[in-house]
mmCIF file of C-alpha atoms in Angstrom:
data_model
loop_
_atom_site.group_PDB
_atom_site.id
_atom_site.type_symbol
_atom_site.label_atom_id
_atom_site.label_comp_id
_atom_site.label_asym_id
_atom_site.label_seq_id
_atom_site.Cartn_x
_atom_site.Cartn_y
_atom_site.Cartn_z
ATOM 1 C CA MET A 1 -12.268 -19.941 35.705
ATOM 2 C CA ASN A 2 -9.139 -21.556 34.488
ATOM 3 C CA GLN A 3 -9.173 -21.541 30.749
ATOM 4 C CA SER A 4 -5.727 -23.558 30.701
ATOM 5 C CA PHE A 5 -5.710 -26.729 29.522
ATOM 6 C CA GLN A 6 -6.256 -29.524 32.499
ATOM 7 C CA PHE A 7 -5.685 -33.209 31.366
ATOM 8 C CA PHE A 8 -8.323 -34.051 34.130
ATOM 9 C CA PRO A 9 -10.518 -31.643 36.025
ATOM 10 C CA GLU A 10 -10.427 -30.223 39.307
ATOM 11 C CA ALA A 11 -11.793 -31.494 42.229
ATOM 12 C CA ALA A 12 -13.655 -29.064 43.615
ATOM 13 C CA SER A 13 -17.014 -30.926 46.176
ATOM 14 C CA ARG A 14 -17.292 -33.315 48.412
ATOM 15 C CA GLY A 15 -17.102 -36.766 46.835
ATOM 16 C CA ALA A 16 -15.480 -35.538 43.913
ATOM 17 C CA VAL A 17 -12.433 -37.431 45.320
ATOM 18 C CA GLU A 18 -14.365 -40.587 46.179
ATOM 19 C CA VAL A 19 -15.470 -41.083 42.301
ATOM 20 C CA ASP A 20 -12.060 -40.233 40.657
ATOM 21 C CA TYR A 21 -10.579 -43.080 42.928
ATOM 22 C CA LEU A 22 -13.354 -45.410 41.689
ATOM 23 C CA SER A 23 -12.800 -44.338 38.122
ATOM 24 C CA PHE A 24 -8.897 -44.840 38.208
ATOM 25 C CA ALA A 25 -9.656 -48.221 39.747
ATOM 26 C CA LEU A 26 -11.827 -49.164 36.545
ATOM 27 C CA LEU A 27 -8.981 -47.820 34.391
ATOM 28 C CA ALA A 28 -6.334 -49.757 35.986
ATOM 29 C CA ILE A 29 -8.300 -52.761 36.272
ATOM 30 C CA CYS A 30 -9.201 -52.842 32.828
ATOM 31 C CA LEU A 31 -5.594 -51.838 31.345
ATOM 32 C CA PHE A 32 -4.074 -54.530 33.641
ATOM 33 C CA PHE A 33 -6.598 -57.283 31.891
ATOM 34 C CA THR A 34 -5.750 -55.774 28.467
ATOM 35 C CA ILE A 35 -2.672 -55.889 28.766
ATOM 36 C CA GLY A 36 -1.958 -59.241 30.412
ATOM 37 C CA ILE A 37 -4.656 -60.850 27.342
ATOM 38 C CA PHE A 38 -2.566 -58.891 24.480
ATOM 39 C CA ALA A 39 0.656 -60.240 26.215
ATOM 40 C CA ALA A 40 -0.512 -64.161 26.550
ATOM 41 C CA ILE A 41 -1.708 -63.291 22.349
ATOM 42 C CA LEU A 42 1.667 -62.424 21.483
ATOM 43 C CA VAL A 43 3.277 -64.954 24.057
ATOM 44 C CA PHE A 44 1.440 -68.367 22.355
ATOM 45 C CA GLY A 45 1.458 -66.521 18.439
ATOM 46 C CA PHE A 46 5.485 -66.156 19.227
ATOM 47 C CA ARG A 47 5.483 -69.809 20.629
ATOM 48 C CA TYR A 48 3.177 -71.812 18.668
ATOM 49 C CA TRP A 49 3.356 -70.025 15.139
ATOM 50 C CA HIS A 50 5.578 -72.914 13.359
ATOM 51 C CA THR A 51 3.223 -75.825 14.394
ATOM 52 C CA ARG A 52 -0.604 -76.616 14.459
ATOM 53 C CA GLU A 53 0.162 -79.632 16.117
ATOM 54 C CA VAL A 54 -1.079 -79.501 19.612
ATOM 55 C CA ASP A 55 -1.699 -82.970 21.928
ATOM 56 C CA ARG A 56 -5.575 -82.202 23.014
ATOM 57 C CA GLN A 57 -5.608 -85.829 24.392
ATOM 58 C CA PHE A 58 -6.522 -85.833 28.428
ATOM 59 C CA SER A 59 -3.628 -87.007 30.544
ATOM 60 C CA PRO A 60 -3.140 -87.228 34.150
ATOM 61 C CA SER A 61 -0.691 -84.605 34.187
ATOM 62 C CA ARG A 62 -3.243 -82.180 33.110
ATOM 63 C CA ARG A 63 -5.866 -82.831 35.868
ATOM 64 C CA MET A 64 -4.490 -79.925 37.706
ATOM 65 C CA HIS A 65 -6.045 -77.415 34.960
ATOM 66 C CA TRP A 66 -9.116 -76.682 36.835
ATOM 67 C CA ILE A 67 -7.188 -74.995 39.307
ATOM 68 C CA VAL A 68 -6.037 -72.194 36.331
ATOM 69 C CA GLU A 69 -9.874 -72.421 35.021
ATOM 70 C CA LEU A 70 -11.108 -71.996 38.640
ATOM 71 C CA THR A 71 -8.578 -68.869 39.252
ATOM 72 C CA TRP A 72 -9.480 -67.442 35.828
ATOM 73 C CA SER A 73 -13.455 -67.356 36.386
ATOM 74 C CA LEU A 74 -13.901 -66.498 40.140
ATOM 75 C CA GLY A 75 -10.908 -63.634 40.483
ATOM 76 C CA PRO A 76 -12.876 -61.498 37.954
ATOM 77 C CA LEU A 77 -16.070 -61.770 39.437
ATOM 78 C CA ALA A 78 -14.425 -61.407 42.740
ATOM 79 C CA ILE A 79 -13.093 -57.814 41.498
ATOM 80 C CA LEU A 80 -16.690 -57.285 39.815
ATOM 81 C CA ILE A 81 -18.414 -58.063 43.123
ATOM 82 C CA ALA A 82 -16.159 -55.624 44.639
ATOM 83 C CA LEU A 83 -16.570 -53.013 41.975
ATOM 84 C CA PHE A 84 -20.435 -53.336 41.938
ATOM 85 C CA ILE A 85 -20.341 -52.931 45.725
ATOM 86 C CA TRP A 86 -18.100 -49.890 45.696
ATOM 87 C CA GLY A 87 -20.236 -48.336 43.028
ATOM 88 C CA ALA A 88 -23.333 -48.653 44.756
ATOM 89 C CA VAL A 89 -22.241 -46.904 47.389
ATOM 90 C CA VAL A 90 -21.068 -43.928 45.622
ATOM 91 C CA TYR A 91 -24.061 -43.804 43.835
ATOM 92 C CA VAL A 92 -26.181 -44.216 46.658
ATOM 93 C CA ARG A 93 -24.633 -41.365 48.728
ATOM 94 C CA ILE A 94 -25.352 -38.836 45.552
ATOM 95 C CA HIS A 95 -28.848 -39.767 45.328
ATOM 96 C CA ARG A 96 -29.131 -38.735 49.063
ATOM 97 C CA PRO A 97 -28.292 -35.096 49.793
ATOM 98 C CA PRO A 98 -27.739 -34.060 53.588
ATOM 99 C CA ASP A 99 -30.622 -33.041 55.581
ATOM 100 C CA ASN A 100 -31.534 -28.841 55.242
ATOM 101 C CA PRO A 101 -29.506 -28.612 52.136
ATOM 102 C CA LEU A 102 -29.316 -25.103 49.934
ATOM 103 C CA GLU A 103 -32.866 -25.295 47.771
ATOM 104 C CA VAL A 104 -32.062 -23.907 43.940
ATOM 105 C CA ASN A 105 -34.612 -24.246 41.393
ATOM 106 C CA VAL A 106 -33.017 -24.834 37.613
ATOM 107 C CA VAL A 107 -35.177 -24.239 34.489
ATOM 108 C CA ALA A 108 -33.628 -25.034 31.287
ATOM 109 C CA LYS A 109 -34.641 -23.685 28.136
ATOM 110 C CA GLN A 110 -32.548 -23.690 24.414
ATOM 111 C CA TRP A 111 -30.141 -22.397 25.109
ATOM 112 C CA MET A 112 -29.952 -21.315 28.525
ATOM 113 C CA TRP A 113 -29.971 -21.870 32.446
ATOM 114 C CA LYS A 114 -32.626 -20.240 34.025
ATOM 115 C CA ILE A 115 -31.726 -20.462 38.382
ATOM 116 C CA ALA A 116 -34.109 -19.045 41.088
ATOM 117 C CA HIS A 117 -32.497 -18.987 44.692
ATOM 118 C CA PRO A 118 -34.525 -19.701 47.409
ATOM 119 C CA ASN A 119 -34.501 -15.640 48.739
ATOM 120 C CA GLY A 120 -36.082 -14.776 45.367
ATOM 121 C CA ARG A 121 -33.207 -13.649 43.326
ATOM 122 C CA ARG A 122 -32.238 -14.653 40.182
ATOM 123 C CA GLU A 123 -29.914 -15.657 37.490
ATOM 124 C CA ILE A 124 -28.882 -16.939 33.786
ATOM 125 C CA ASN A 125 -26.148 -19.125 32.807
ATOM 126 C CA SER A 126 -24.413 -18.686 36.427
ATOM 127 C CA LEU A 127 -25.424 -20.055 39.679
ATOM 128 C CA HIS A 128 -23.654 -18.627 43.409
ATOM 129 C CA VAL A 129 -23.362 -21.014 46.085
ATOM 130 C CA PRO A 130 -21.684 -20.933 49.430
ATOM 131 C CA THR A 131 -18.685 -22.889 50.060
ATOM 132 C CA GLY A 132 -19.474 -25.931 53.094
ATOM 133 C CA ARG A 133 -23.127 -26.204 52.338
ATOM 134 C CA PRO A 134 -25.039 -28.981 50.085
ATOM 135 C CA VAL A 135 -26.875 -27.446 47.434
ATOM 136 C CA ARG A 136 -29.704 -29.432 45.692
ATOM 137 C CA LEU A 137 -30.765 -28.109 42.441
ATOM 138 C CA THR A 138 -34.403 -29.081 41.690
ATOM 139 C CA MET A 139 -34.521 -29.335 37.684
ATOM 140 C CA ILE A 140 -36.816 -29.307 34.508
ATOM 141 C CA SER A 141 -36.480 -28.179 31.127
ATOM 142 C CA GLU A 142 -39.481 -26.282 29.019
ATOM 143 C CA ASP A 143 -38.705 -27.895 25.719
ATOM 144 C CA VAL A 144 -36.194 -30.720 25.001
ATOM 145 C CA ILE A 145 -34.095 -32.834 26.971
ATOM 146 C CA HIS A 146 -30.482 -31.085 28.259
ATOM 147 C CA SER A 147 -28.207 -32.268 31.137
ATOM 148 C CA PHE A 148 -26.608 -30.255 33.637
ATOM 149 C CA PHE A 149 -23.198 -31.080 33.843
ATOM 150 C CA VAL A 150 -20.578 -29.836 35.838
ATOM 151 C CA PRO A 151 -16.807 -31.228 35.528
ATOM 152 C CA ALA A 152 -15.207 -29.791 38.890
ATOM 153 C CA PHE A 153 -18.380 -31.479 41.036
ATOM 154 C CA ARG A 154 -18.214 -34.414 39.141
ATOM 155 C CA ALA A 155 -21.944 -34.334 38.697
ATOM 156 C CA LYS A 156 -24.281 -34.471 35.654
ATOM 157 C CA GLN A 157 -27.973 -35.258 35.457
ATOM 158 C CA ASP A 158 -30.360 -35.128 32.853
ATOM 159 C CA VAL A 159 -32.909 -32.391 32.898
ATOM 160 C CA LEU A 160 -36.083 -33.533 31.500
ATOM 161 C CA PRO A 161 -39.246 -31.825 30.137
ATOM 162 C CA GLY A 162 -42.529 -32.644 32.112
ATOM 163 C CA ARG A 163 -40.604 -34.302 35.013
ATOM 164 C CA TYR A 164 -38.783 -32.651 37.522
ATOM 165 C CA THR A 165 -35.126 -34.330 38.327
ATOM 166 C CA THR A 166 -32.933 -33.762 41.425
ATOM 167 C CA ILE A 167 -28.907 -33.218 41.921
ATOM 168 C CA TRP A 168 -27.157 -32.342 44.788
ATOM 169 C CA TRP A 169 -23.534 -31.358 45.912
ATOM 170 C CA GLU A 170 -21.289 -29.590 48.406
ATOM 171 C CA PRO A 171 -18.761 -27.395 47.108
ATOM 172 C CA THR A 172 -15.690 -26.768 48.990
ATOM 173 C CA LYS A 173 -12.956 -24.818 47.199
ATOM 174 C CA PRO A 174 -14.066 -21.198 46.481
ATOM 175 C CA GLY A 175 -13.621 -20.421 42.397
ATOM 176 C CA ARG A 176 -15.111 -20.120 38.953
ATOM 177 C CA TYR A 177 -16.627 -23.712 37.570
ATOM 178 C CA ARG A 178 -17.696 -24.743 34.196
ATOM 179 C CA LEU A 179 -21.522 -25.399 33.676
ATOM 180 C CA PHE A 180 -22.355 -27.210 30.288
ATOM 181 C CA CYS A 181 -24.960 -29.207 28.827
ATOM 182 C CA ALA A 182 -24.206 -32.843 28.353
ATOM 183 C CA GLU A 183 -27.289 -33.642 26.331
ATOM 184 C CA TYR A 184 -27.493 -32.364 22.263
ATOM 185 C CA CYS A 185 -30.301 -29.619 22.549
ATOM 186 C CA GLY A 186 -30.695 -28.421 19.270
ATOM 187 C CA THR A 187 -28.504 -25.730 16.861
ATOM 188 C CA SER A 188 -26.810 -23.843 19.471
ATOM 189 C CA HIS A 189 -26.324 -26.963 22.212
ATOM 190 C CA SER A 190 -22.330 -25.923 22.327
ATOM 191 C CA GLN A 191 -23.390 -22.453 23.494
ATOM 192 C CA MET A 192 -25.566 -23.367 26.698
ATOM 193 C CA ILE A 193 -22.616 -22.961 28.947
ATOM 194 C CA GLY A 194 -22.413 -21.169 32.291
ATOM 195 C CA GLU A 195 -20.632 -21.378 35.198
ATOM 196 C CA ILE A 196 -20.566 -21.868 38.934
ATOM 197 C CA VAL A 197 -19.805 -19.093 41.444
ATOM 198 C CA VAL A 198 -18.452 -20.632 45.012
ATOM 199 C CA GLN A 199 -17.994 -18.311 46.937
ATOM 200 C CA SER A 200 -17.122 -18.281 50.980
ATOM 201 C CA PRO A 201 -20.405 -17.989 53.209
ATOM 202 C CA GLU A 202 -19.526 -14.781 54.311
ATOM 203 C CA ASP A 203 -19.475 -13.115 50.471
ATOM 204 C CA TYR A 204 -22.511 -15.205 49.569
ATOM 205 C CA SER A 205 -24.813 -13.662 52.319
ATOM 206 C CA GLN A 206 -23.445 -10.267 50.874
ATOM 207 C CA TRP A 207 -24.184 -11.609 47.501
ATOM 208 C CA ALA A 208 -27.986 -12.933 48.210
ATOM 209 C CA ALA A 209 -28.789 -9.620 50.024
ATOM 210 C CA ALA A 210 -27.421 -7.148 47.339
ATOM 211 C CA GLU A 211 -30.715 -7.535 45.409
ATOM 212 C CA PRO A 212 -33.479 -7.836 48.037
ATOM 213 C CA SER A 213 -36.627 -9.129 46.554
ATOM 214 C CA GLN A 214 -39.611 -11.624 47.177
ATOM 215 C CA THR A 215 -38.963 -15.119 48.412
ATOM 216 C CA LEU A 216 -39.583 -18.130 45.998
ATOM 217 C CA SER A 217 -42.486 -19.090 48.944
ATOM 218 C CA GLU A 218 -43.843 -15.688 48.808
ATOM 219 C CA ARG A 219 -43.953 -15.790 44.944
ATOM 220 C CA GLY A 220 -45.781 -18.874 45.177
ATOM 221 C CA GLN A 221 -48.379 -17.540 47.401
ATOM 222 C CA ARG A 222 -48.743 -14.916 45.688
ATOM 223 C CA HIS A 223 -49.548 -17.414 42.332
ATOM 224 C CA VAL A 224 -52.036 -19.710 44.590
ATOM 225 C CA LYS A 225 -54.160 -15.996 45.561
ATOM 226 C CA GLN A 226 -54.178 -14.828 41.740
ATOM 227 C CA LEU A 227 -55.296 -18.532 40.859
ATOM 228 C CA GLY A 228 -57.733 -18.837 43.171
ATOM 229 C CA CYS A 229 -56.307 -22.002 44.773
ATOM 230 C CA LEU A 230 -57.684 -21.441 48.311
ATOM 231 C CA LYS A 231 -61.554 -21.157 46.888
ATOM 232 C CA CYS A 232 -61.616 -24.916 46.764
ATOM 233 C CA HIS A 233 -58.335 -25.745 49.105
ATOM 234 C CA ARG A 234 -59.521 -24.120 52.303
ATOM 235 C CA ALA A 235 -57.696 -24.596 55.806
ATOM 236 C CA VAL A 236 -61.102 -25.238 57.371
ATOM 237 C CA ALA A 237 -62.465 -28.635 57.503
ATOM 238 C CA GLY A 238 -65.449 -29.271 56.110
ATOM 239 C CA THR A 239 -65.572 -26.230 53.616
ATOM 240 C CA GLN A 240 -62.972 -27.653 50.997
ATOM 241 C CA THR A 241 -64.281 -28.939 47.467
ATOM 242 C CA GLY A 242 -60.285 -30.297 47.275
ATOM 243 C CA PRO A 243 -57.893 -31.091 49.915
ATOM 244 C CA SER A 244 -56.429 -28.614 52.088
ATOM 245 C CA LEU A 245 -53.252 -27.540 51.220
ATOM 246 C CA THR A 246 -51.662 -26.874 55.060
ATOM 247 C CA GLY A 247 -49.265 -29.802 55.591
ATOM 248 C CA MET A 248 -49.931 -31.181 52.347
ATOM 249 C CA TYR A 249 -45.940 -31.278 51.167
ATOM 250 C CA GLY A 250 -44.324 -34.499 51.913
ATOM 251 C CA SER A 251 -47.690 -36.321 53.420
ATOM 252 C CA SER A 252 -48.771 -39.271 52.415
ATOM 253 C CA ILE A 253 -51.551 -39.225 50.116
ATOM 254 C CA PRO A 254 -54.022 -41.715 49.549
ATOM 255 C CA LEU A 255 -56.066 -41.856 45.598
ATOM 256 C CA SER A 256 -58.865 -42.891 44.439
ATOM 257 C CA ASP A 257 -57.625 -45.934 43.405
ATOM 258 C CA GLY A 258 -56.609 -47.379 46.356
ATOM 259 C CA THR A 259 -52.780 -46.530 46.337
ATOM 260 C CA THR A 260 -51.141 -43.457 47.928
ATOM 261 C CA ILE A 261 -48.401 -41.834 47.032
ATOM 262 C CA ILE A 262 -46.039 -38.758 49.047
ATOM 263 C CA ALA A 263 -46.448 -35.282 47.896
ATOM 264 C CA ASP A 264 -43.670 -34.016 46.911
ATOM 265 C CA ALA A 265 -42.876 -31.686 43.924
ATOM 266 C CA ASP A 266 -43.605 -34.034 40.474
ATOM 267 C CA TYR A 267 -46.837 -34.815 42.744
ATOM 268 C CA VAL A 268 -47.441 -31.222 43.215
ATOM 269 C CA ARG A 269 -47.321 -30.264 39.404
ATOM 270 C CA GLN A 270 -48.762 -32.949 38.319
ATOM 271 C CA SER A 271 -51.906 -32.461 40.328
ATOM 272 C CA ILE A 272 -52.099 -28.877 38.734
ATOM 273 C CA ILE A 273 -51.008 -29.687 35.058
ATOM 274 C CA GLU A 274 -53.004 -33.416 35.021
ATOM 275 C CA PRO A 275 -55.045 -33.299 37.927
ATOM 276 C CA MET A 276 -57.367 -36.331 36.556
ATOM 277 C CA LYS A 277 -54.389 -38.557 36.921
ATOM 278 C CA LYS A 278 -53.975 -38.960 40.635
ATOM 279 C CA VAL A 279 -57.304 -37.823 42.314
ATOM 280 C CA HIS A 280 -57.035 -37.431 45.869
ATOM 281 C CA ASP A 281 -59.392 -40.200 47.281
ATOM 282 C CA GLY A 282 -62.398 -38.667 49.074
ATOM 283 C CA PHE A 283 -62.871 -35.460 46.448
ATOM 284 C CA LYS A 284 -64.404 -35.435 43.222
ATOM 285 C CA PRO A 285 -62.692 -34.944 40.249
ATOM 286 C CA THR A 286 -63.621 -31.784 39.133
ATOM 287 C CA MET A 287 -60.489 -29.323 39.392
ATOM 288 C CA PRO A 288 -59.517 -28.240 35.869
ATOM 289 C CA SER A 289 -55.747 -28.630 34.142
ATOM 290 C CA TYR A 290 -53.569 -25.488 34.180
ATOM 291 C CA ALA A 291 -51.516 -27.140 31.164
ATOM 292 C CA GLY A 292 -50.317 -23.891 29.439
ATOM 293 C CA GLN A 293 -51.345 -21.188 31.830
ATOM 294 C CA ILE A 294 -48.659 -21.647 34.335
ATOM 295 C CA GLU A 295 -44.841 -21.145 33.750
ATOM 296 C CA SER A 296 -42.039 -23.694 34.858
ATOM 297 C CA GLU A 297 -40.447 -21.064 37.352
ATOM 298 C CA ALA A 298 -44.133 -20.105 38.899
ATOM 299 C CA LEU A 299 -44.837 -23.975 39.339
ATOM 300 C CA LEU A 300 -41.200 -24.327 41.133
ATOM 301 C CA GLU A 301 -42.547 -21.334 43.154
ATOM 302 C CA ILE A 302 -45.728 -22.722 44.061
ATOM 303 C CA VAL A 303 -43.607 -25.814 45.186
ATOM 304 C CA ALA A 304 -41.577 -23.780 47.337
ATOM 305 C CA TYR A 305 -44.935 -22.384 48.827
ATOM 306 C CA LEU A 306 -46.043 -25.430 49.364
ATOM 307 C CA ARG A 307 -42.888 -26.810 51.164
ATOM 308 C CA SER A 308 -42.664 -24.129 53.360
ATOM 309 C CA LEU A 309 -46.397 -23.889 54.682
ATOM 310 C CA GLU A 310 -47.603 -24.004 57.880
ATOM 311 C CA ASP A 311 -50.742 -22.643 57.844
ATOM 312 C CA VAL A 312 -53.037 -20.502 55.078
ATOM 313 C CA GLN A 313 -56.265 -18.982 55.379
ATOM 314 C CA GLY A 314 -58.472 -16.615 53.431
ATOM 315 C CA ASP A 315 -59.827 -16.761 49.671
#
């Protein structure tokens, strides 16, 4: 990690330069109009400081001034529209990850980042990722609002209690890059720092395989069995008191109020913590709440299991 002072952080992810160009364009336009307006103030101040006698009567010689007014109004409008379109394109790209990213779970807690990889390996205040592959983080806080901020990737996303948020980037340069919490979160907020370790694909594969353990989906399956979920959510039709878990994740779920919802991570979490809020149509609202009984990491592991689920049998 480079400890020397840098006026502008290194751009180490795909799309970071695009964000920089947009920022520089905004800065240049603001400077242009700021300097122009201040220059006009100075010129007019010196030009007319000696008198207040100004002819304000309309005359034919001033009829063309509407061109100046129109230019002053439409010119900035065109610039703002162009910036809006440019910014919208960048925003959409940032919030739409490519297919098949590396899925990583992040749990924020005063004052640390707890990170879990798909193969089950865990880290605290450090995240190893490979170059050339998109990485998507699914994040939640155990206490207050935090904010996951990596200046070198031009990436920042609030991490909220009781709700999943996501962020993605694709590292392009091996190295070590600073990770900050960008939302004041308490006494030791300034110490809630970490690093992103970007490695070549070969080095990352070696690092990931160095400590073999249960994958996230395997841990999720263990939680599902321990909690007895399959007693109600059997895969065999006609034997369930609750909807089947097979193929549930990512599908469209009909609710008892007549609406539908996509079964994403937030839906899975809410169905476990607050099951009465969104009841699956055709089933009675009999599921108990597991609030306070399952840790945030375990909930994310259950989500990973359901995401990978193809078939489930047994009790």
